[in-house]
Short mmCIF file of C-alpha atoms in Angstrom, two decimals:
data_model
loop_
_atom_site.label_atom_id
_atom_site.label_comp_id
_atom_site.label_asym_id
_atom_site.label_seq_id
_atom_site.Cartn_x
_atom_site.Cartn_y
_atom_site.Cartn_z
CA UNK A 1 18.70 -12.32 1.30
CA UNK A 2 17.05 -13.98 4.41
CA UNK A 3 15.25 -16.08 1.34
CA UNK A 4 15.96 -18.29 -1.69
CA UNK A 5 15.18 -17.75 -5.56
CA UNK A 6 12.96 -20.56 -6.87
CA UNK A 7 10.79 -21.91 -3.36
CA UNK A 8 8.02 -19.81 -4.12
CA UNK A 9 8.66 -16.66 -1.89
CA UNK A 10 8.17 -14.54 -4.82
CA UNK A 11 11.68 -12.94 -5.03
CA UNK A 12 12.62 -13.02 -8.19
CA UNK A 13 9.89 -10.68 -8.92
CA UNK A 14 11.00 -8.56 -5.73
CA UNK A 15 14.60 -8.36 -7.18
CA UNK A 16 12.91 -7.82 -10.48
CA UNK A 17 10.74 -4.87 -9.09
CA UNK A 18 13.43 -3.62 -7.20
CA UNK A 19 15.85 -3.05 -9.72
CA UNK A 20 12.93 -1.18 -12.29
CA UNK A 21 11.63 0.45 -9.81
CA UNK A 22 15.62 1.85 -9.19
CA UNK A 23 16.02 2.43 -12.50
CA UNK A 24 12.91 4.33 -12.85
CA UNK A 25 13.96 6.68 -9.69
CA UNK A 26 16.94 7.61 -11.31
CA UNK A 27 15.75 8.58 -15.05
CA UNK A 28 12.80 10.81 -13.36
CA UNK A 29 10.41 8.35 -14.44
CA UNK A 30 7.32 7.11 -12.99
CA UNK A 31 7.38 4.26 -10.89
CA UNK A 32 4.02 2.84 -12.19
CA UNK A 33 6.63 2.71 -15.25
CA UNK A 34 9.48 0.60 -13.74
CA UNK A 35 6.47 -1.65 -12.11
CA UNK A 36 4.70 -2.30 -15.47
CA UNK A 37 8.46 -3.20 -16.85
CA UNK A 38 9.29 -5.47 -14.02
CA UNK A 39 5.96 -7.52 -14.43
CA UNK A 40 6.59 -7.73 -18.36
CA UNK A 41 9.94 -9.36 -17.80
CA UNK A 42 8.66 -11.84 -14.84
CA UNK A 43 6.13 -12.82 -17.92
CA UNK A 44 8.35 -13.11 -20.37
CA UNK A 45 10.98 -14.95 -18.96
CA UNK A 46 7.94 -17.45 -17.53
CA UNK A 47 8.91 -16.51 -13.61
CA UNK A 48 6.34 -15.31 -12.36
CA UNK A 49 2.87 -14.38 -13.02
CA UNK A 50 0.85 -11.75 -10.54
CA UNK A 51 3.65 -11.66 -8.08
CA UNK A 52 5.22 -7.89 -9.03
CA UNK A 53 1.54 -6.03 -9.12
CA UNK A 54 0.98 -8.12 -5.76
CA UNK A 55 4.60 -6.92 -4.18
CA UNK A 56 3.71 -3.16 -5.58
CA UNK A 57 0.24 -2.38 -4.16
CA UNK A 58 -0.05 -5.55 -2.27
CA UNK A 59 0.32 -5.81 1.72
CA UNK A 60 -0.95 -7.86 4.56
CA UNK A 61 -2.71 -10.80 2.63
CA UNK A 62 -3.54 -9.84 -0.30
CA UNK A 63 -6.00 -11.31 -3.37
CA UNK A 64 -4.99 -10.95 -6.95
CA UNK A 65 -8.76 -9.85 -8.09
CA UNK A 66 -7.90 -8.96 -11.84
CA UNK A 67 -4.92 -10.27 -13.64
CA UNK A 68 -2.40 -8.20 -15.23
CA UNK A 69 0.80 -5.42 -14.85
CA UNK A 70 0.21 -2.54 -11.75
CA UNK A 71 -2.53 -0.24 -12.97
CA UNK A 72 -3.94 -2.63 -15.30
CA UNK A 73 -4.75 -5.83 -13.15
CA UNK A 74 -6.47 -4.95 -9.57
CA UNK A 75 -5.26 -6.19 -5.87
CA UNK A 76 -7.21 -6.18 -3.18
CA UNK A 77 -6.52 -7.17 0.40
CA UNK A 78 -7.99 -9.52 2.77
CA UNK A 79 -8.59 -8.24 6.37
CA UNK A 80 -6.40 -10.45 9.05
CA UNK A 81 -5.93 -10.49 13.36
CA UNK A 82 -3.58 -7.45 13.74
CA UNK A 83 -0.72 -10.18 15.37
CA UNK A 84 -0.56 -12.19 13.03
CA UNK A 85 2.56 -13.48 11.66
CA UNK A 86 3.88 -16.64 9.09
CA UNK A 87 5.89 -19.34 10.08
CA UNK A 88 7.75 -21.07 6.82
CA UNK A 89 9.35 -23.90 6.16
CA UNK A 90 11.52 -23.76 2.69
CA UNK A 91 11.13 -27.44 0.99
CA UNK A 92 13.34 -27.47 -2.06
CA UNK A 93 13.46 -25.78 -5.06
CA UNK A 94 11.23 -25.68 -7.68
CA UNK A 95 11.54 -22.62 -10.43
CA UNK A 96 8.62 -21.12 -11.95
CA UNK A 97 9.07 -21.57 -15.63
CA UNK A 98 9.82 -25.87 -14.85
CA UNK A 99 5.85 -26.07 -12.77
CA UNK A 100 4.40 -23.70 -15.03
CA UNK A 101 5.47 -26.06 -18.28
CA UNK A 102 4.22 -29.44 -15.57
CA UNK A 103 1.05 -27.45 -13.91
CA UNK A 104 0.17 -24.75 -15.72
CA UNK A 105 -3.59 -26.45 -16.52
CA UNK A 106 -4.19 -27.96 -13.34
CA UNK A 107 -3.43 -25.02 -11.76
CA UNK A 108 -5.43 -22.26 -13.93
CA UNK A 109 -8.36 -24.73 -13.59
CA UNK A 110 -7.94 -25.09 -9.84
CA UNK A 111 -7.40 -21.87 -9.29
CA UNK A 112 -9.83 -20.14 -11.32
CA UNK A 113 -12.65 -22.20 -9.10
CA UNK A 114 -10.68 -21.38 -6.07
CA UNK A 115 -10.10 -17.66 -6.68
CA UNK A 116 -14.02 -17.60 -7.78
CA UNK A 117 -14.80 -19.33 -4.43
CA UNK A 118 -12.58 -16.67 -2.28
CA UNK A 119 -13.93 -13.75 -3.76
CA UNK A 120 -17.20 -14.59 -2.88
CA UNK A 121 -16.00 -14.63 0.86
CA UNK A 122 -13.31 -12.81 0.69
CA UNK A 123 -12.37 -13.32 5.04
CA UNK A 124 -9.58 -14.63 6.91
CA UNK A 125 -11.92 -18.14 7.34
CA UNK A 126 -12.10 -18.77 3.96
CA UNK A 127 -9.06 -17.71 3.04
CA UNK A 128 -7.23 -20.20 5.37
CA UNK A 129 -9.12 -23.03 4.15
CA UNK A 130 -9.29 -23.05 0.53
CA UNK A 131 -5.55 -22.33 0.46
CA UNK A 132 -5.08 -25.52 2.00
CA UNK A 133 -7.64 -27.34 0.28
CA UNK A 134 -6.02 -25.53 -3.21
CA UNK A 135 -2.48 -26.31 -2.36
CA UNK A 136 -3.83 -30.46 -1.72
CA UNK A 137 -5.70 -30.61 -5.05
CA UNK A 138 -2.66 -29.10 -7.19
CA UNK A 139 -0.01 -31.23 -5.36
CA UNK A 140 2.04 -28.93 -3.14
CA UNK A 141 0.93 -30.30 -0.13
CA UNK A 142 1.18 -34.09 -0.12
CA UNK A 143 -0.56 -36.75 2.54
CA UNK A 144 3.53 -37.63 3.82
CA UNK A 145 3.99 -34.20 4.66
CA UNK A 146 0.57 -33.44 5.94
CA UNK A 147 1.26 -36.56 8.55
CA UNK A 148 4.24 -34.97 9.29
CA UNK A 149 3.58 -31.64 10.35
CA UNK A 150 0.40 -32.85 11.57
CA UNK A 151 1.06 -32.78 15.86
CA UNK A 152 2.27 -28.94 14.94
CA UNK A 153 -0.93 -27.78 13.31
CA UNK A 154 -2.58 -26.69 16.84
CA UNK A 155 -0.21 -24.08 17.21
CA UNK A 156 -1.41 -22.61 14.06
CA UNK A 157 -4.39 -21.24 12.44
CA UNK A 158 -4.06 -22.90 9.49
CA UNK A 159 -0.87 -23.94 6.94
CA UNK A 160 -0.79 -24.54 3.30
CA UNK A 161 1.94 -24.96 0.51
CA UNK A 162 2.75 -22.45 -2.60
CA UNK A 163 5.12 -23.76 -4.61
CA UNK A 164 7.77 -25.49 -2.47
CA UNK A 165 7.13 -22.94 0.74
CA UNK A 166 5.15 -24.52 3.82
CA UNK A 167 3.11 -21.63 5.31
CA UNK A 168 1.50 -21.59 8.69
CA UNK A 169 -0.08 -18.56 9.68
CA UNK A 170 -0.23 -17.96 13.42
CA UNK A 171 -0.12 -15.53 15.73
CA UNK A 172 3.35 -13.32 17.47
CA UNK A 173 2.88 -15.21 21.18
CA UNK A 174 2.23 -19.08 19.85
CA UNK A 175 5.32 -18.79 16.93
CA UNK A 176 8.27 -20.29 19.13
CA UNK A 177 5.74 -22.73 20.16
CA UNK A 178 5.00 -23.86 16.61
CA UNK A 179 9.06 -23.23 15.65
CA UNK A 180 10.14 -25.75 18.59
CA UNK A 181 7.04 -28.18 17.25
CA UNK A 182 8.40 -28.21 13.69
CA UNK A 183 12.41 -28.26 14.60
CA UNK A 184 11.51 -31.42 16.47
CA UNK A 185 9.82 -33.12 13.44
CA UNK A 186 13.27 -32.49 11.45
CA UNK A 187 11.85 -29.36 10.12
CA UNK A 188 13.66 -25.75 9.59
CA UNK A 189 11.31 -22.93 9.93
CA UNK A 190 11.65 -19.29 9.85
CA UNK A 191 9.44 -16.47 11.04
CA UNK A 192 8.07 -13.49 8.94
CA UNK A 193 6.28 -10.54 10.17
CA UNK A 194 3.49 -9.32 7.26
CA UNK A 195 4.51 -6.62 5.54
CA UNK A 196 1.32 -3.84 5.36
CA UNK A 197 2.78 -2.13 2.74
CA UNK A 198 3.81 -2.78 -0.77
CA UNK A 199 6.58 -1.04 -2.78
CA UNK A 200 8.69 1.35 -0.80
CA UNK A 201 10.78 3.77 -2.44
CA UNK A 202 13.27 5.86 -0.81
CA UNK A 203 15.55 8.38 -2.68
CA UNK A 204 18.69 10.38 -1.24
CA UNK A 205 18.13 13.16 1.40
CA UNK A 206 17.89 16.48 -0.58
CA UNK A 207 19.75 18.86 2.02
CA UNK B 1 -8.80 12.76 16.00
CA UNK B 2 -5.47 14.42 16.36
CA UNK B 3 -7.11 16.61 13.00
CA UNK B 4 -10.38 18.65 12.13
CA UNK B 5 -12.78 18.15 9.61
CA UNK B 6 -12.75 20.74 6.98
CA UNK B 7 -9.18 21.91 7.17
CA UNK B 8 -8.16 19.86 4.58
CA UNK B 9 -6.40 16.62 5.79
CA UNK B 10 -8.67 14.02 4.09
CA UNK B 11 -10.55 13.34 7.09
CA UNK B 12 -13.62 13.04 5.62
CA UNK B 13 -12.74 10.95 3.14
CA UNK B 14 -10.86 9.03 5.90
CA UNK B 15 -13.45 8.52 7.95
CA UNK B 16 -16.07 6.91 5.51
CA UNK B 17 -13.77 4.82 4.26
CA UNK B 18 -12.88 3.39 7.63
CA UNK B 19 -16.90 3.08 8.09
CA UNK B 20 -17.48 1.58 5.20
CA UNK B 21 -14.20 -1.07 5.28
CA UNK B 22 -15.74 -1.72 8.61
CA UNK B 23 -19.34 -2.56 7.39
CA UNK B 24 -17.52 -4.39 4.36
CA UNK B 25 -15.57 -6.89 6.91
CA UNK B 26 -18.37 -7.50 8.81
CA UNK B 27 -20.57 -8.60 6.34
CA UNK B 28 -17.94 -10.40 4.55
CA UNK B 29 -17.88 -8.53 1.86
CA UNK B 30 -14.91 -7.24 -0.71
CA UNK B 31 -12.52 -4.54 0.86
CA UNK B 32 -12.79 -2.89 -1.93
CA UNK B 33 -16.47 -3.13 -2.10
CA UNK B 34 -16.20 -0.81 0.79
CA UNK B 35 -14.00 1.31 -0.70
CA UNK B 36 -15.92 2.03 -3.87
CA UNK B 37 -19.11 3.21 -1.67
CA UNK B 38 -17.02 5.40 0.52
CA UNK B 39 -15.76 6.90 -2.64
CA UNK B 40 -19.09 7.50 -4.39
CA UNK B 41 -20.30 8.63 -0.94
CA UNK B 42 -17.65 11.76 -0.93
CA UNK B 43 -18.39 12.33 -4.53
CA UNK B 44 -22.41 12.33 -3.85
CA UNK B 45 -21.50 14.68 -0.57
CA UNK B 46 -19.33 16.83 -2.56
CA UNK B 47 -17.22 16.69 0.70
CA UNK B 48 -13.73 14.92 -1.58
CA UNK B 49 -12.83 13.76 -5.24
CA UNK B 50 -9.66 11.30 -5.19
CA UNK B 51 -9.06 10.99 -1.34
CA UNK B 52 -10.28 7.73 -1.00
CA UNK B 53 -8.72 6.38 -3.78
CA UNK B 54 -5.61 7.89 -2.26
CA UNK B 55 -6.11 6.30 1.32
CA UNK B 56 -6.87 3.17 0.74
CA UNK B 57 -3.62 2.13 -2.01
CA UNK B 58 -1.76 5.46 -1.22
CA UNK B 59 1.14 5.59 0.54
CA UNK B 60 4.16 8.48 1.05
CA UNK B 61 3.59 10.72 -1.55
CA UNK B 62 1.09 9.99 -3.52
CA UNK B 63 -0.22 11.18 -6.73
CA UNK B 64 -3.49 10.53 -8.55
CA UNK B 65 -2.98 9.37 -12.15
CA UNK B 66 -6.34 8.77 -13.61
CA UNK B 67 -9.34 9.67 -11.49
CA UNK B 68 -11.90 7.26 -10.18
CA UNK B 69 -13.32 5.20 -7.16
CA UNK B 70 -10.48 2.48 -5.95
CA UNK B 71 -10.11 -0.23 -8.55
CA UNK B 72 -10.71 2.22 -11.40
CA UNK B 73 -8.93 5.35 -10.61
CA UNK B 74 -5.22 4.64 -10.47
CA UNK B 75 -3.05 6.34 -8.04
CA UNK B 76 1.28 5.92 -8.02
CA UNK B 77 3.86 7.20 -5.63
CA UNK B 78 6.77 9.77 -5.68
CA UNK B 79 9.87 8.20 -4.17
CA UNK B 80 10.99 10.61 -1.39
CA UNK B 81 13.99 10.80 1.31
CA UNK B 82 13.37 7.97 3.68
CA UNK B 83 13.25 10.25 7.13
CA UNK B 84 11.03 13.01 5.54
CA UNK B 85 8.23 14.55 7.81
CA UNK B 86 5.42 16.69 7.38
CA UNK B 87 5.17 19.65 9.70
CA UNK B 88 1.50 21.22 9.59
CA UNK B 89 -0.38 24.64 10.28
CA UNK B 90 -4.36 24.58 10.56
CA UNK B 91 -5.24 27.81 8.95
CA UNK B 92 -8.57 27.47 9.71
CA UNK B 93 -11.96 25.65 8.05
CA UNK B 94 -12.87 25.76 4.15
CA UNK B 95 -15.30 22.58 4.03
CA UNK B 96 -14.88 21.26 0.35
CA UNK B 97 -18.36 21.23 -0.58
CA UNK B 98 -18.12 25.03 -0.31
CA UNK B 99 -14.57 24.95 -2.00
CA UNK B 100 -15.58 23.19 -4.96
CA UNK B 101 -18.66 25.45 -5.36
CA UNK B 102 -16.01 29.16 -5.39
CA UNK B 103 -12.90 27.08 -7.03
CA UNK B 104 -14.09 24.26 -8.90
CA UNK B 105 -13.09 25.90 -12.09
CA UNK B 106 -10.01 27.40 -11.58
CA UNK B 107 -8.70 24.31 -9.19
CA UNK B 108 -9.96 21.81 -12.47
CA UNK B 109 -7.76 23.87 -15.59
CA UNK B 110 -4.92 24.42 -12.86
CA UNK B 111 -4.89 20.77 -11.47
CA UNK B 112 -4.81 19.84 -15.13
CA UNK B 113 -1.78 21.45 -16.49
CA UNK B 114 0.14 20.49 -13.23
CA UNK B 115 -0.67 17.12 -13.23
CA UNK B 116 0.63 17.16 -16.58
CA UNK B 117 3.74 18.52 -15.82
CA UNK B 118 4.28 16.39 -12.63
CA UNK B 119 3.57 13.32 -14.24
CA UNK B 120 6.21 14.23 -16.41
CA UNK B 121 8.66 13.83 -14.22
CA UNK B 122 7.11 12.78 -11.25
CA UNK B 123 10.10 13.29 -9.06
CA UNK B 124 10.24 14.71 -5.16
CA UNK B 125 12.06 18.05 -6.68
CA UNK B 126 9.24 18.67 -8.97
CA UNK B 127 6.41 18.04 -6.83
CA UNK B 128 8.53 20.09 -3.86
CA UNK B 129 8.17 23.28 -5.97
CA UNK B 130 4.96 22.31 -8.35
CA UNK B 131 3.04 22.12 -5.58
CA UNK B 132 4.04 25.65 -3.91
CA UNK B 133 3.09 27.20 -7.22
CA UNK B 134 0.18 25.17 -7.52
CA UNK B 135 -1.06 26.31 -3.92
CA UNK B 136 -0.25 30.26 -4.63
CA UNK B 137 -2.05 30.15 -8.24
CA UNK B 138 -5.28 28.77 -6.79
CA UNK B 139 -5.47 31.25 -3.68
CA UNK B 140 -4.51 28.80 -0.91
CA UNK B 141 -0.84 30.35 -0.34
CA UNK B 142 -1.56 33.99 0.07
CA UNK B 143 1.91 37.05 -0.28
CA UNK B 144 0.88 37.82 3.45
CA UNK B 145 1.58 34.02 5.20
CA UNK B 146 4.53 33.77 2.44
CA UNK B 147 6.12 36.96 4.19
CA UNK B 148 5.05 35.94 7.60
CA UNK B 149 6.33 32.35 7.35
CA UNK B 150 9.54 33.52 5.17
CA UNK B 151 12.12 32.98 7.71
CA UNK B 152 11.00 29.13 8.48
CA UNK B 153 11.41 28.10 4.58
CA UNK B 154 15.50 27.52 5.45
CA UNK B 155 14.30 24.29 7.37
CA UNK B 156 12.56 22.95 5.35
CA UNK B 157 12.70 21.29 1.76
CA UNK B 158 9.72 23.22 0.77
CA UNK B 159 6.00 24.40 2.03
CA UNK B 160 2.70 24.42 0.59
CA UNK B 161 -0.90 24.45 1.53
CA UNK B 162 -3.64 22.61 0.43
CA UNK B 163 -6.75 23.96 1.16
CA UNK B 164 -6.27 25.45 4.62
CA UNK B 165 -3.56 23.19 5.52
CA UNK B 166 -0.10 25.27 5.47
CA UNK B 167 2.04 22.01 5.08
CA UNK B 168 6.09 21.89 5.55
CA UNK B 169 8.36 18.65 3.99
CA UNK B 170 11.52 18.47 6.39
CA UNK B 171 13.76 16.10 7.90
CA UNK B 172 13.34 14.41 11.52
CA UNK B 173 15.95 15.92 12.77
CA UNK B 174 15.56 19.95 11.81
CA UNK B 175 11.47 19.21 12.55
CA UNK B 176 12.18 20.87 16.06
CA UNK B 177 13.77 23.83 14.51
CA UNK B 178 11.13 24.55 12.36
CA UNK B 179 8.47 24.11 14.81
CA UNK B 180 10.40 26.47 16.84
CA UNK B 181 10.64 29.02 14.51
CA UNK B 182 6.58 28.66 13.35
CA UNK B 183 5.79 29.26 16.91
CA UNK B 184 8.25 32.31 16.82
CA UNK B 185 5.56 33.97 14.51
CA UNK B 186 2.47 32.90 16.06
CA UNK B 187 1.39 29.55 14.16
CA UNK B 188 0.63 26.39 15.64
CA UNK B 189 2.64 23.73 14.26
CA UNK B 190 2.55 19.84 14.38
CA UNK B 191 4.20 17.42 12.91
CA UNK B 192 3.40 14.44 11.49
CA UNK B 193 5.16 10.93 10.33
CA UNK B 194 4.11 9.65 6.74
CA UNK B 195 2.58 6.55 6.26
CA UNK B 196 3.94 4.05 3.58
CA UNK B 197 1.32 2.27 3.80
CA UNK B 198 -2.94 2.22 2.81
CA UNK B 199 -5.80 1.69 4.39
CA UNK B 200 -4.95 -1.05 6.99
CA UNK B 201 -7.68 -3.69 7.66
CA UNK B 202 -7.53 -5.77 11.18
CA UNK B 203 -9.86 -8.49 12.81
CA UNK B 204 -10.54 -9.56 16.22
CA UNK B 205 -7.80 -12.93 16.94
CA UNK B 206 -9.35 -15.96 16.08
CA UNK B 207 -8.19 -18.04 18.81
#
């Protein structure tokens, strides 16, 4: 995988989906069934939260309006510039279950105001913002860093931190700029393209 | 539009949603704000049911597990072979409003039991020949295109029509074939990539 378990790229619930959603496929079964399964085990095992109803219907940026497993919680998506595309930078590990038993109230305090604040706005402004200003207030994103990066940000739109993953979101033509900006501040980022689509399933060929 | 209104591709639907997702992003509003009053416009208009819900978190093959406007309604997807394509017939106009008023009845207590039985096992096999019965039960697939279409079937994985859409599921590369051999009998074919994706939402660049 072109990403690591534990930075905050949400793959264990990926892998987690992926194999229920597999499993599903091959007993017949819906795949609303394998999705509710894969969100019950990132629960359970405390690593993840929203991610696997997010990966399922999600796509583009998406906004995680009503908690829950796919079909019970709701997703909704946030409208972005068509050429947009995210720049990270992966800053160490940190797994789920260890900042959920350190954050867990700062974080559903924080975010519950946040999340309340985005949904009345729900744009591209406000959404590059407040996830900076979120990721500040709960600690991902600290002043050190911040100075850093800080001669880089002009290539960007706007960066923030989830977990231990440095986001800038920018657009196809400006991304080497900003790559070349942050590989000469010691940094090592990679480029992603957004995804529009959530959970794709493909089975055999029938014929 | 490369389709018609009326024939039965979801255009309606399609095109008040797009309105409405519009009118939603400019005002800053929810996306799925929009959504919701596209859907209770088709319902008010009698012109579609689910086909919003469908278009804006569809994707592939899609299937419409509890009814409702996006965000209530719940809709799930059929795996299917990844280089699947639709090859379609326009068989002419049958606007929905006037649909619902001749079929209504028969379409609801038909729709029912084969949702039921899809759902069941909501694999691409069943829906391949669920939805060919489905289609000759209510009316749509009459004995007369059956025979006149008859010696297309062998490339394809299976045909059905949904309202007056004749529809064919084949692979990229036999598409050509049976386009050739639609044309043989008189029909206008086209065909048509599916989408994995739902309703995609863009802005203008912000810088």
């Amino acid at each position: 995988s072109p990403v690591d378990l534990g930075v905050g790229y949400g793959l264990s619930a990926a892998l987690t989906l992926g194999a229920a959603l597999g499993a599903a496929a091959l007993a017949g079964r819906p795949m609303l069934e394998g999705a509710r399964l894969a969100h019950a085990i990132e629960v359970r095992l405390g690593t993840g939260l929203g991610d696997v109803a997010a990966e399922y219907y999600g796509g583009g940026i998406e906004m995680r309006v009503r908690p829950g497993a796919p079909g019970v919680g709701l997703v909704d998506r946030i409208p972005h510039p068509r050429d947009l595309v995210a720049v990270a930078v992966d800053l160490g590990r940190y797994p789920t279950d260890r900042m959920l038993a350190e954050l867990r109230d700062r974080l559903a305090a924080a975010g519950d105001r946040y999340m309340e604040e985005l949904m009345r706005e729900p744009t591209y402004e406000r959404f590059a913002s407040l996830s900076r200003e979120f990721s500040r207030e709960v600690g991902f994103l600290g002043g050190d860093l911040e100075g850093r990066i800080g001669a880089c940000a002009r290539y960007a739109d706007t960066y923030y931190a989830k977990k231990r993953v440095l986001l800038f979101l920018t657009y196809r033509d400006e991304a080497e700029a900003l790559a070349e900006c942050l590989r000469g501040v010691g940094l090592a980022p990679r480029g992603f393209a957004l995804s529009e689509a959530g959970a794709k399933i493909f089975t055999d060929r029938r014929r």
